[in-house]
GROMACS .gro file of C-alpha atoms in nm:
model
  202
    1MET     CA    1   0.590  -2.836   0.071
    2GLY     CA    2   0.750  -2.527   0.179
    3VAL     CA    3   1.012  -2.510  -0.089
    4LEU     CA    4   0.696  -2.539  -0.345
    5ALA     CA    5   0.585  -2.276  -0.188
    6ILE     CA    6   0.824  -2.006  -0.150
    7ILE     CA    7   0.827  -2.080  -0.578
    8MET     CA    8   0.477  -2.041  -0.572
    9VAL     CA    9   0.468  -1.669  -0.378
   10MET     CA   10   0.753  -1.568  -0.578
   11GLU     CA   11   0.568  -1.674  -0.933
   12ALA     CA   12   0.271  -1.428  -0.791
   13THR     CA   13   0.492  -1.194  -0.656
   14ARG     CA   14   0.597  -1.122  -1.007
   15ARG     CA   15   0.313  -1.182  -1.223
   16ALA     CA   16   0.147  -0.870  -0.943
   17MET     CA   17   0.433  -0.648  -0.914
   18GLY     CA   18   0.665  -0.728  -1.227
   19PRO     CA   19   0.989  -0.906  -1.178
   20MET     CA   20   1.194  -0.663  -0.888
   21LEU     CA   21   1.005  -0.746  -0.597
   22PRO     CA   22   1.122  -1.154  -0.695
   23ALA     CA   23   1.413  -1.068  -0.784
   24ILE     CA   24   1.535  -0.868  -0.476
   25GLY     CA   25   1.337  -1.133  -0.254
   26MET     CA   26   1.577  -1.386  -0.433
   27ALA     CA   27   1.880  -1.219  -0.404
   28CYS     CA   28   1.834  -1.280  -0.050
   29LEU     CA   29   1.737  -1.635   0.015
   30LEU     CA   30   2.061  -1.719  -0.167
   31TYR     CA   31   2.262  -1.499   0.047
   32ALA     CA   32   2.143  -1.598   0.341
   33LEU     CA   33   2.240  -1.937   0.140
   34PHE     CA   34   2.590  -1.860  -0.009
   35GLY     CA   35   2.688  -1.627   0.254
   36ARG     CA   36   2.978  -1.826   0.342
   37TYR     CA   37   3.134  -1.745   0.056
   38MET     CA   38   3.100  -1.392   0.046
   39PRO     CA   39   3.424  -1.103   0.083
   40GLY     CA   40   3.415  -0.919   0.395
   41VAL     CA   41   3.202  -0.817   0.622
   42LEU     CA   42   2.915  -0.948   0.383
   43ALA     CA   43   3.029  -1.307   0.452
   44HIS     CA   44   2.859  -1.481   0.756
   45ARG     CA   45   2.853  -1.911   0.793
   46GLY     CA   46   2.564  -1.955   0.633
   47TYR     CA   47   2.203  -2.222   0.643
   48THR     CA   48   2.139  -2.503   0.567
   49VAL     CA   49   1.852  -2.513   0.310
   50VAL     CA   50   1.615  -2.655   0.608
   51ARG     CA   51   1.652  -2.406   0.809
   52LEU     CA   52   1.575  -2.187   0.560
   53VAL     CA   53   1.239  -2.313   0.438
   54ASN     CA   54   1.146  -2.432   0.814
   55HIS     CA   55   1.211  -2.042   0.899
   56ILE     CA   56   0.969  -1.969   0.544
   57TYR     CA   57   0.729  -2.080   0.544
   58VAL     CA   58   0.702  -2.273   0.922
   59GLY     CA   59   0.783  -1.966   1.121
   60THR     CA   60   0.606  -1.669   1.199
   61GLU     CA   61   0.865  -1.471   1.028
   62GLY     CA   62   0.833  -1.594   0.688
   63ILE     CA   63   0.504  -1.596   0.473
   64TYR     CA   64   0.238  -1.634   0.686
   65GLY     CA   65   0.309  -1.397   0.948
   66ILE     CA   66   0.179  -1.071   1.123
   67PRO     CA   67   0.092  -0.951   0.786
   68LEU     CA   68  -0.061  -1.171   0.589
   69GLY     CA   69  -0.269  -1.220   0.906
   70VAL     CA   70  -0.364  -0.901   0.945
   71VAL     CA   71  -0.484  -0.927   0.566
   72ALA     CA   72  -0.644  -1.201   0.608
   73THR     CA   73  -0.816  -1.110   0.931
   74PHE     CA   74  -0.846  -0.732   0.892
   75VAL     CA   75  -0.775  -0.609   0.599
   76PHE     CA   76  -0.942  -0.798   0.361
   77HIS     CA   77  -1.284  -0.612   0.441
   78PHE     CA   78  -1.214  -0.298   0.441
   79VAL     CA   79  -1.105  -0.346   0.098
   80LEU     CA   80  -1.412  -0.483  -0.021
   81PHE     CA   81  -1.635  -0.198   0.135
   82GLY     CA   82  -1.472   0.055  -0.047
   83LEU     CA   83  -1.467  -0.159  -0.336
   84PHE     CA   84  -1.880  -0.119  -0.231
   85ILE     CA   85  -1.826   0.246  -0.169
   86ALA     CA   86  -1.700   0.280  -0.497
   87ARG     CA   87  -1.946   0.117  -0.708
   88THR     CA   88  -2.225   0.253  -0.538
   89GLY     CA   89  -2.176   0.660  -0.660
   90LEU     CA   90  -2.022   0.767  -0.304
   91ALA     CA   91  -1.654   0.833  -0.525
   92GLN     CA   92  -1.866   1.050  -0.767
   93LEU     CA   93  -1.991   1.191  -0.485
   94PHE     CA   94  -1.686   1.310  -0.322
   95MET     CA   95  -1.517   1.467  -0.631
   96ASP     CA   96  -1.849   1.706  -0.613
   97ILE     CA   97  -1.786   1.781  -0.334
   98ALA     CA   98  -1.388   1.825  -0.410
   99MET     CA   99  -1.515   2.047  -0.750
  100ALA     CA  100  -1.768   2.275  -0.524
  101LEU     CA  101  -1.480   2.371  -0.182
  102ALA     CA  102  -1.229   2.434  -0.475
  103GLY     CA  103  -1.326   2.390  -0.876
  104TRP     CA  104  -1.391   2.785  -0.918
  105SER     CA  105  -1.035   2.874  -0.685
  106SER     CA  106  -0.688   2.975  -0.920
  107GLY     CA  107  -0.550   2.679  -0.931
  108GLY     CA  108  -0.854   2.474  -0.893
  109PRO     CA  109  -0.825   2.138  -1.054
  110ALA     CA  110  -0.483   2.084  -0.835
  111LYS     CA  111  -0.666   2.097  -0.530
  112VAL     CA  112  -0.976   1.925  -0.622
  113ALA     CA  113  -0.755   1.675  -0.694
  114VAL     CA  114  -0.615   1.701  -0.383
  115ILE     CA  115  -0.986   1.720  -0.155
  116ALA     CA  116  -1.152   1.481  -0.360
  117SER     CA  117  -0.801   1.185  -0.296
  118GLY     CA  118  -0.803   1.258   0.061
  119PHE     CA  119  -1.211   1.220   0.121
  120MET     CA  120  -1.135   0.857  -0.175
  121GLY     CA  121  -0.878   0.737   0.069
  122SER     CA  122  -1.098   0.748   0.392
  123ILE     CA  123  -1.240   0.471   0.220
  124SER     CA  124  -1.018   0.283   0.015
  125GLY     CA  125  -0.687   0.266   0.217
  126SER     CA  126  -0.538   0.199  -0.105
  127SER     CA  127  -0.272   0.442  -0.257
  128VAL     CA  128  -0.320   0.273  -0.589
  129ALA     CA  129  -0.672   0.251  -0.568
  130ASN     CA  130  -0.711   0.639  -0.487
  131ALA     CA  131  -0.506   0.772  -0.792
  132VAL     CA  132  -0.703   0.569  -1.039
  133THR     CA  133  -1.037   0.628  -0.894
  134VAL     CA  134  -0.977   1.015  -0.875
  135GLY     CA  135  -0.671   1.042  -1.104
  136SER     CA  136  -0.971   0.957  -1.423
  137PHE     CA  137  -1.107   1.262  -1.372
  138THR     CA  138  -0.840   1.490  -1.246
  139ILE     CA  139  -0.551   1.449  -1.453
  140PRO     CA  140  -0.748   1.538  -1.746
  141LEU     CA  141  -0.921   1.815  -1.540
  142MET     CA  142  -0.563   1.927  -1.475
  143LYS     CA  143  -0.425   1.916  -1.840
  144ARG     CA  144  -0.718   2.097  -1.977
  145VAL     CA  145  -0.659   2.385  -1.804
  146GLY     CA  146  -0.265   2.403  -1.892
  147TYR     CA  147  -0.099   2.186  -1.635
  148ARG     CA  148   0.192   1.957  -1.748
  149PRO     CA  149   0.084   1.562  -1.766
  150VAL     CA  150   0.434   1.549  -1.569
  151PHE     CA  151   0.330   1.777  -1.311
  152ALA     CA  152  -0.099   1.694  -1.297
  153ALA     CA  153   0.036   1.257  -1.238
  154GLY     CA  154   0.215   1.356  -1.007
  155VAL     CA  155   0.014   1.632  -0.826
  156GLU     CA  156  -0.219   1.301  -0.820
  157ALA     CA  157   0.017   1.107  -0.701
  158ALA     CA  158   0.164   1.278  -0.391
  159ALA     CA  159  -0.241   1.341  -0.296
  160GLY     CA  160  -0.314   0.954  -0.376
  161THR     CA  161  -0.086   0.842  -0.154
  162GLY     CA  162  -0.143   1.155   0.089
  163GLY     CA  163  -0.546   0.987   0.092
  164GLN     CA  164  -0.413   0.620   0.213
  165ILE     CA  165  -0.328   0.736   0.564
  166MET     CA  166  -0.639   0.966   0.630
  167PRO     CA  167  -0.867   0.724   0.860
  168PRO     CA  168  -1.031   0.586   0.975
  169VAL     CA  169  -0.953   0.297   0.685
  170MET     CA  170  -0.590   0.380   0.669
  171GLY     CA  171  -0.475   0.061   0.471
  172ALA     CA  172  -0.269  -0.275   0.503
  173ALA     CA  173   0.008  -0.061   0.751
  174ALA     CA  174  -0.172   0.082   1.046
  175PHE     CA  175  -0.307  -0.248   1.143
  176ILE     CA  176   0.020  -0.456   1.147
  177MET     CA  177   0.096  -0.156   1.328
  178ALA     CA  178  -0.222  -0.206   1.572
  179GLU     CA  179  -0.034  -0.556   1.570
  180PHE     CA  180   0.294  -0.543   1.657
  181LEU     CA  181   0.274  -0.261   1.909
  182GLY     CA  182  -0.051  -0.437   2.049
  183ILE     CA  183  -0.231  -0.084   2.085
  184ALA     CA  184  -0.588  -0.083   2.012
  185TYR     CA  185  -0.617   0.034   1.642
  186VAL     CA  186  -0.862   0.302   1.667
  187LYS     CA  187  -0.569   0.491   1.893
  188ILE     CA  188  -0.334   0.506   1.552
  189ALA     CA  189  -0.646   0.595   1.382
  190LEU     CA  190  -0.631   0.876   1.613
  191CYS     CA  191  -0.308   0.984   1.599
  192ALA     CA  192  -0.288   0.953   1.214
  193VAL     CA  193  -0.571   1.239   1.228
  194LEU     CA  194  -0.353   1.513   1.166
  195PRO     CA  195  -0.078   1.396   0.948
  196ALA     CA  196  -0.251   1.275   0.709
  197LEU     CA  197  -0.485   1.662   0.697
  198VAL     CA  198  -0.142   1.858   0.743
  199HIS     CA  199  -0.066   1.582   0.400
  200SER     CA  200  -0.354   1.621   0.249
  201TYR     CA  201  -0.451   1.958   0.305
  202ALA     CA  202  -0.118   2.162   0.310
   0.00000   0.00000   0.00000
């Protein structure tokens, strides 16, 4: 069952993320199994298949570790909330507010992208969802006023990534930090306010 679970996780990762991440995971597994044959400082005694599968499948540092527990317990609800908010039109409200605040100024479309991504990131907690939602509007807007396509996409990617750390949601990383550090999530969110504002609006 452990070997089957590892194979299924690798295949699910390949389908969701592409071949690179499972290839890295497979290289790490092979290194753990055949480390005794590696040269120089890379060599180690190697581990049996049973020990490796037990560690990955049964232990709390493998498949069923803290990150998966946090995602199943906390992150799912916030992602669902973010999708609900986006479907009800609140995302468009954020876009309208950003246009009112910065659309008139020099470099307005890029500033709109940054402000709207900050707003959207505060409820989605996902840089990808942020860039897709806001970028579908701001990237064509930036291109229309003369920004190069690559530069427009870069602005939105940076703004979407910065918006991800905007409290209160902040993505899965904040929940994992709270779980690992053993401190309240609210305290992490409060500590993230200043860095998020500096990244998004500086």
